[in-house]
mmCIF file of C-alpha atoms in Angstrom:
data_model
loop_
_atom_site.group_PDB
_atom_site.id
_atom_site.type_symbol
_atom_site.label_atom_id
_atom_site.label_comp_id
_atom_site.label_asym_id
_atom_site.label_seq_id
_atom_site.Cartn_x
_atom_site.Cartn_y
_atom_site.Cartn_z
ATOM 1 C CA PHE N 20 -56.364 -58.385 -31.131
ATOM 2 C CA ARG N 21 -55.833 -55.402 -31.667
ATOM 3 C CA SER N 22 -52.949 -52.700 -33.227
ATOM 4 C CA THR N 23 -50.031 -52.769 -32.586
ATOM 5 C CA SER N 24 -46.459 -50.564 -33.884
ATOM 6 C CA LYS N 25 -45.633 -52.913 -37.435
ATOM 7 C CA THR N 26 -42.239 -51.297 -36.471
ATOM 8 C CA GLU N 27 -41.753 -52.613 -33.320
ATOM 9 C CA MET N 28 -43.173 -56.709 -34.432
ATOM 10 C CA ARG N 29 -41.202 -56.471 -37.694
ATOM 11 C CA LYS N 30 -37.841 -55.472 -35.166
ATOM 12 C CA LYS N 31 -38.636 -58.426 -33.165
ATOM 13 C CA TYR N 32 -39.593 -60.706 -35.829
ATOM 14 C CA GLY N 33 -36.066 -59.413 -37.722
ATOM 15 C CA PHE N 34 -37.946 -58.265 -40.681
ATOM 16 C CA GLY N 35 -37.225 -55.182 -42.971
ATOM 17 C CA ASP N 36 -39.015 -52.895 -44.842
ATOM 18 C CA GLU N 37 -40.020 -55.213 -47.830
ATOM 19 C CA LYS N 38 -43.357 -56.646 -47.895
ATOM 20 C CA ILE N 39 -44.986 -58.881 -45.947
ATOM 21 C CA ILE N 40 -47.904 -61.227 -46.990
ATOM 22 C CA VAL N 41 -49.223 -63.660 -43.907
ATOM 23 C CA PHE N 42 -51.529 -66.747 -44.752
ATOM 24 C CA VAL N 43 -53.301 -68.458 -41.774
ATOM 25 C CA GLY N 44 -54.762 -71.857 -41.867
ATOM 26 C CA ARG N 45 -54.961 -75.458 -41.968
ATOM 27 C CA LEU N 46 -52.920 -75.941 -44.412
ATOM 28 C CA GLU N 47 -55.715 -78.438 -46.608
ATOM 29 C CA ALA N 48 -56.797 -78.133 -50.042
ATOM 30 C CA GLU N 49 -59.897 -76.508 -49.311
ATOM 31 C CA LYS N 50 -57.329 -73.540 -47.912
ATOM 32 C CA ARG N 51 -56.140 -73.466 -51.153
ATOM 33 C CA ALA N 52 -52.645 -72.147 -49.579
ATOM 34 C CA GLN N 53 -51.421 -73.550 -53.197
ATOM 35 C CA LEU N 54 -52.885 -70.566 -54.939
ATOM 36 C CA LEU N 55 -51.339 -67.735 -52.811
ATOM 37 C CA ILE N 56 -47.803 -69.399 -53.440
ATOM 38 C CA GLU N 57 -48.153 -69.450 -56.580
ATOM 39 C CA SER N 58 -49.817 -65.777 -57.350
ATOM 40 C CA PHE N 59 -47.056 -64.224 -54.803
ATOM 41 C CA GLU N 60 -44.076 -66.752 -57.384
ATOM 42 C CA MET N 61 -45.954 -63.821 -60.170
ATOM 43 C CA LEU N 62 -45.774 -61.027 -57.398
ATOM 44 C CA GLU N 63 -42.271 -61.281 -56.164
ATOM 45 C CA LYS N 64 -40.960 -60.554 -59.854
ATOM 46 C CA GLU N 65 -42.749 -56.943 -58.950
ATOM 47 C CA VAL N 66 -41.653 -55.861 -55.373
ATOM 48 C CA SER N 67 -39.682 -57.225 -52.811
ATOM 49 C CA ALA N 68 -41.889 -59.786 -50.628
ATOM 50 C CA ARG N 69 -42.373 -61.994 -48.300
ATOM 51 C CA LEU N 70 -45.189 -64.953 -47.614
ATOM 52 C CA LEU N 71 -45.342 -65.992 -43.950
ATOM 53 C CA ILE N 72 -47.233 -69.632 -43.566
ATOM 54 C CA VAL N 73 -48.800 -69.644 -40.288
ATOM 55 C CA GLY N 74 -50.545 -73.871 -39.991
ATOM 56 C CA GLU N 75 -50.142 -77.122 -40.854
ATOM 57 C CA GLY N 76 -52.236 -79.601 -42.543
ATOM 58 C CA SER N 77 -51.406 -82.850 -44.965
ATOM 59 C CA GLU N 78 -50.538 -80.462 -47.405
ATOM 60 C CA ARG N 79 -47.481 -78.722 -46.074
ATOM 61 C CA MET N 80 -44.527 -81.022 -47.423
ATOM 62 C CA LYS N 81 -46.307 -80.313 -51.084
ATOM 63 C CA LEU N 82 -46.562 -76.224 -50.265
ATOM 64 C CA GLU N 83 -43.188 -76.863 -48.337
ATOM 65 C CA GLN N 84 -41.843 -78.705 -51.800
ATOM 66 C CA ILE N 85 -43.677 -75.552 -54.231
ATOM 67 C CA ALA N 86 -41.800 -72.502 -52.375
ATOM 68 C CA ASP N 87 -39.294 -70.705 -53.053
ATOM 69 C CA LEU N 88 -36.887 -68.874 -50.381
ATOM 70 C CA ASN N 89 -38.987 -65.937 -49.713
ATOM 71 C CA VAL N 90 -41.854 -68.535 -48.084
ATOM 72 C CA ARG N 91 -41.840 -68.765 -44.159
ATOM 73 C CA PHE N 92 -43.499 -72.070 -42.755
ATOM 74 C CA LEU N 93 -43.906 -71.073 -39.517
ATOM 75 C CA GLY N 94 -46.067 -73.459 -38.255
ATOM 76 C CA THR N 95 -48.935 -73.427 -35.237
ATOM 77 C CA ILE N 96 -47.311 -70.182 -33.080
ATOM 78 C CA PRO N 97 -49.452 -69.693 -30.423
ATOM 79 C CA GLN N 98 -52.160 -66.999 -29.519
ATOM 80 C CA GLU N 99 -50.408 -64.035 -29.045
ATOM 81 C CA GLU N 100 -47.775 -64.547 -31.531
ATOM 82 C CA VAL N 101 -50.146 -64.532 -34.507
ATOM 83 C CA ALA N 102 -51.424 -61.857 -33.408
ATOM 84 C CA GLU N 103 -47.819 -60.656 -33.537
ATOM 85 C CA VAL N 104 -47.533 -61.757 -36.511
ATOM 86 C CA LEU N 105 -50.591 -60.342 -38.434
ATOM 87 C CA SER N 106 -49.498 -56.938 -37.087
ATOM 88 C CA LEU N 107 -46.124 -56.603 -38.820
ATOM 89 C CA ALA N 108 -47.979 -58.038 -41.785
ATOM 90 C CA ASP N 109 -48.957 -55.121 -44.642
ATOM 91 C CA VAL N 110 -51.921 -58.233 -45.823
ATOM 92 C CA LEU N 111 -54.012 -61.262 -44.597
ATOM 93 C CA VAL N 112 -54.882 -63.519 -47.726
ATOM 94 C CA LEU N 113 -57.541 -65.939 -47.481
ATOM 95 C CA CYS N 114 -58.088 -68.184 -50.445
ATOM 96 C CA SER N 115 -60.355 -70.908 -49.001
ATOM 97 C CA GLU N 116 -62.817 -72.315 -51.385
ATOM 98 C CA TYR N 117 -65.513 -72.229 -48.555
ATOM 99 C CA GLU N 118 -65.685 -70.385 -44.945
ATOM 100 C CA GLY N 119 -68.039 -68.955 -42.953
ATOM 101 C CA LEU N 120 -67.308 -65.947 -40.997
ATOM 102 C CA PRO N 121 -63.412 -67.010 -40.425
ATOM 103 C CA THR N 122 -61.850 -65.786 -36.705
ATOM 104 C CA VAL N 123 -58.566 -64.623 -38.881
ATOM 105 C CA VAL N 124 -59.976 -61.938 -41.300
ATOM 106 C CA LEU N 125 -61.214 -60.082 -38.304
ATOM 107 C CA GLU N 126 -58.528 -61.117 -35.858
ATOM 108 C CA SER N 127 -57.069 -59.544 -38.917
ATOM 109 C CA LEU N 128 -59.257 -56.211 -39.216
ATOM 110 C CA ALA N 129 -58.976 -55.396 -34.889
ATOM 111 C CA CYS N 130 -54.864 -55.795 -35.660
ATOM 112 C CA GLY N 131 -55.215 -52.885 -38.360
ATOM 113 C CA THR N 132 -54.033 -54.591 -41.071
ATOM 114 C CA PRO N 133 -55.972 -55.393 -44.183
ATOM 115 C CA VAL N 134 -57.526 -58.662 -46.081
ATOM 116 C CA VAL N 135 -56.807 -60.128 -49.717
ATOM 117 C CA SER N 136 -60.030 -62.517 -50.158
ATOM 118 C CA THR N 137 -61.615 -65.266 -51.693
ATOM 119 C CA ASP N 138 -65.125 -64.318 -52.035
ATOM 120 C CA VAL N 139 -66.339 -66.871 -49.026
ATOM 121 C CA GLY N 140 -68.986 -67.039 -46.387
ATOM 122 C CA ASP N 141 -69.900 -63.935 -44.722
ATOM 123 C CA VAL N 142 -66.497 -62.538 -45.738
ATOM 124 C CA ASN N 143 -67.723 -60.135 -47.874
ATOM 125 C CA LYS N 144 -69.684 -57.791 -44.727
ATOM 126 C CA VAL N 145 -66.468 -56.813 -44.020
ATOM 127 C CA VAL N 146 -63.429 -57.040 -45.965
ATOM 128 C CA ILE N 147 -64.804 -54.325 -48.423
ATOM 129 C CA ASP N 148 -63.046 -53.637 -52.122
ATOM 130 C CA ARG N 149 -61.423 -50.335 -50.983
ATOM 131 C CA LYS N 150 -61.926 -49.362 -47.207
ATOM 132 C CA THR N 151 -60.265 -52.604 -45.551
ATOM 133 C CA GLY N 152 -59.294 -54.841 -48.781
ATOM 134 C CA TYR N 153 -60.226 -56.860 -51.616
ATOM 135 C CA LEU N 154 -62.263 -59.572 -52.487
ATOM 136 C CA THR N 155 -61.254 -62.047 -55.305
ATOM 137 C CA ASP N 156 -62.503 -64.044 -57.379
ATOM 138 C CA GLY N 157 -59.692 -66.971 -56.723
ATOM 139 C CA SER N 158 -57.894 -66.698 -59.997
ATOM 140 C CA ILE N 159 -54.037 -67.162 -59.459
ATOM 141 C CA GLU N 160 -54.138 -62.770 -61.524
ATOM 142 C CA ASP N 161 -56.756 -61.109 -59.967
ATOM 143 C CA LEU N 162 -54.951 -62.662 -56.570
ATOM 144 C CA LYS N 163 -51.286 -61.306 -57.664
ATOM 145 C CA GLU N 164 -53.380 -58.490 -58.425
ATOM 146 C CA LYS N 165 -55.488 -57.015 -55.454
ATOM 147 C CA ILE N 166 -52.207 -58.236 -53.090
ATOM 148 C CA SER N 167 -50.475 -56.012 -55.046
ATOM 149 C CA ILE N 168 -52.554 -53.016 -55.010
ATOM 150 C CA VAL N 169 -52.941 -53.502 -50.965
ATOM 151 C CA LEU N 170 -48.801 -53.215 -50.987
ATOM 152 C CA GLU N 171 -48.610 -50.145 -52.626
ATOM 153 C CA ASP N 172 -50.202 -48.499 -49.071
ATOM 154 C CA SER N 173 -51.176 -50.997 -46.929
ATOM 155 C CA GLU N 174 -51.078 -48.275 -43.827
ATOM 156 C CA ARG N 175 -53.963 -46.128 -45.281
ATOM 157 C CA PHE N 176 -56.321 -49.398 -45.038
ATOM 158 C CA LYS N 177 -55.541 -49.065 -41.072
ATOM 159 C CA TYR N 178 -58.540 -47.449 -39.287
ATOM 160 C CA ASP N 179 -60.998 -48.939 -41.617
ATOM 161 C CA CYS N 180 -59.452 -51.654 -40.617
ATOM 162 C CA ILE N 181 -60.305 -51.362 -36.732
ATOM 163 C CA GLU N 182 -63.474 -49.640 -36.728
ATOM 164 C CA ILE N 183 -65.244 -53.003 -38.458
ATOM 165 C CA ALA N 184 -63.914 -55.240 -36.000
ATOM 166 C CA SER N 185 -64.576 -53.183 -33.705
ATOM 167 C CA LYS N 186 -68.682 -54.411 -34.439
ATOM 168 C CA TYR N 187 -67.453 -57.905 -33.841
ATOM 169 C CA SER N 188 -65.838 -57.128 -30.203
ATOM 170 C CA TRP N 189 -66.494 -59.275 -27.219
ATOM 171 C CA GLU N 190 -68.207 -56.776 -25.591
ATOM 172 C CA VAL N 191 -70.828 -55.206 -28.652
ATOM 173 C CA ILE N 192 -71.451 -59.162 -29.322
ATOM 174 C CA SER N 193 -71.460 -59.236 -25.493
ATOM 175 C CA GLU N 194 -74.673 -56.657 -25.471
ATOM 176 C CA LYS N 195 -75.848 -57.845 -27.854
ATOM 177 C CA ILE N 196 -77.128 -61.358 -26.225
ATOM 178 C CA ILE N 197 -77.564 -59.686 -23.332
ATOM 179 C CA ASP N 198 -80.329 -58.180 -25.728
ATOM 180 C CA VAL N 199 -81.666 -60.697 -27.069
ATOM 181 C CA TYR N 200 -82.429 -63.194 -23.056
ATOM 182 C CA GLY N 201 -84.566 -59.507 -22.130
ATOM 183 C CA GLU N 202 -86.408 -59.590 -25.533
ATOM 184 C CA VAL N 203 -87.006 -63.364 -24.745
ATOM 185 C CA SER N 204 -87.508 -62.889 -20.863
ATOM 186 C CA ASP N 205 -90.366 -60.137 -21.556
ATOM 187 C CA GLU N 206 -92.240 -62.674 -24.222
ATOM 188 C CA VAL N 207 -92.240 -65.183 -21.716
ATOM 189 C CA SER N 208 -92.993 -62.329 -18.780
ATOM 190 C CA LYS N 209 -96.106 -61.822 -20.863
ATOM 191 C CA GLU N 210 -97.445 -65.051 -21.427
ATOM 192 C CA SER N 211 -97.074 -66.133 -18.068
#
């Protein structure tokens, strides 16, 4: 996952200048995609936008019934396409009731795409208000407001997003793991 040309990806997928909001995840009750759809309906009154929903789950049929024509359900797509969809988006939205540190948040940030998320798990370590996106209290109104703020100029978040995500790259993480093994090995050697 890395930043690619938003313009090229939008051409590839047939999008123009409209704002693109993306949700990536399982379509289950605890992910609260319905909250996003309801918030999106309010937002549409103010801005030309589309909502792309990537994922499958038991809630999909219910969500399709309440969604309007500007909501597109993409289902499950290959990982390479997830990176492309995140790159063409203006914002990734996560509305979950609970999480750890979702990989999709780091993937979005690595693509230079800011995130609006409920304050769950360790999301607040990487989603920093006014820097990499916004945390929301989870209400429809606050979610709409935070998405709206990001959509005003999503490009301004790009470099901070990439910088935060780079701290979680495989290279950085593997070096930390090797350091821990080295420390453990040194301790075992001292005890022998």
